[in-house]
Coordinates of C-alpha atoms in Angstrom, one line a residue:
X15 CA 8.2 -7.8 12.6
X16 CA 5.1 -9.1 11.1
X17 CA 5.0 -10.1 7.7
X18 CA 3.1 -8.1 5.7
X19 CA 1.4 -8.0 2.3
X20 CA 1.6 -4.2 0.5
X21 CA -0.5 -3.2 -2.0
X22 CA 1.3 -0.6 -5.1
X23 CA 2.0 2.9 -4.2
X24 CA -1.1 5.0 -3.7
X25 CA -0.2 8.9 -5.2
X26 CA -2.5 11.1 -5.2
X27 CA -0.1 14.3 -6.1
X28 CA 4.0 14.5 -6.4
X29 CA 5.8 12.9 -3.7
X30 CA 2.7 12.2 -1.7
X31 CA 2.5 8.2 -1.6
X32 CA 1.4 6.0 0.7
X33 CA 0.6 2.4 1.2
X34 CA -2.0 0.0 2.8
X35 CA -1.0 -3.5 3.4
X36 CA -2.3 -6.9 5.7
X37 CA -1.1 -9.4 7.7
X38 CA -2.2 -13.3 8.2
X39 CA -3.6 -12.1 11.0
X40 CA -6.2 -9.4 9.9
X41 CA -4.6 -6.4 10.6
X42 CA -4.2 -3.4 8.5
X43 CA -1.2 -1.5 7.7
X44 CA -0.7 1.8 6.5
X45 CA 3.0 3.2 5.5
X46 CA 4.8 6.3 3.2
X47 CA 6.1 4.5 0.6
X48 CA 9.8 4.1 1.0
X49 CA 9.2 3.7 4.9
X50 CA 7.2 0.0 5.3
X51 CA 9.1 0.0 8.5
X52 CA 7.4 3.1 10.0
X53 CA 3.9 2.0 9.8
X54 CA 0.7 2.6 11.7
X55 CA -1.5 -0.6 12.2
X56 CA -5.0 -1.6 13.5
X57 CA -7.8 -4.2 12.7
X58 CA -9.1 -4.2 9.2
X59 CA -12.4 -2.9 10.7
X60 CA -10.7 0.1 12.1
X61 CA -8.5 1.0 8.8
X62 CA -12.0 0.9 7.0
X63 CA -13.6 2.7 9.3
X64 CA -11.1 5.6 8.7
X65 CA -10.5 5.5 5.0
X66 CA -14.5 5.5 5.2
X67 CA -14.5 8.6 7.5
X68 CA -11.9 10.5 5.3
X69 CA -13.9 10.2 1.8
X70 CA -17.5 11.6 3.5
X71 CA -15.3 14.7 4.9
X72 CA -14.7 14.3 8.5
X73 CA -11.1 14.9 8.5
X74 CA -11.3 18.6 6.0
X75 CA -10.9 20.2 8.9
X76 CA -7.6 19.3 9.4
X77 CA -6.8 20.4 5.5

């Protein structure tokens, strides 16, 4: 398992938290809070690239 940096808790409402973290080797992580070991990863570039696409609306169709 890498070794990864987290950032705090991201919670937007409730229960609902999640959290990004990095590696030495530029990859981003994102994980429910509680469950680090269950994460999705991808380069840095591609993590932006979503969190990027989320905020201007291209994933409200899937609210």
């Amino acid at each position: 398992m890498p070794v990864i940096t987290w950032e705090a808790p991201y919670c937007a409402e409730g229960n609902n938290c999640f959290r990004l973290g990095t590696d030495a080797d530029g990859n981003g992580y994102i994980a429910v809070n509680g469950q680090e070991d269950h994460y999705l990863t991808d380069t840095l570039e591609a993590l932006r690239t979503l969190i990027t696409d989320i905020k201007a609306g291209k994933a409200d169709h899937l609210l």
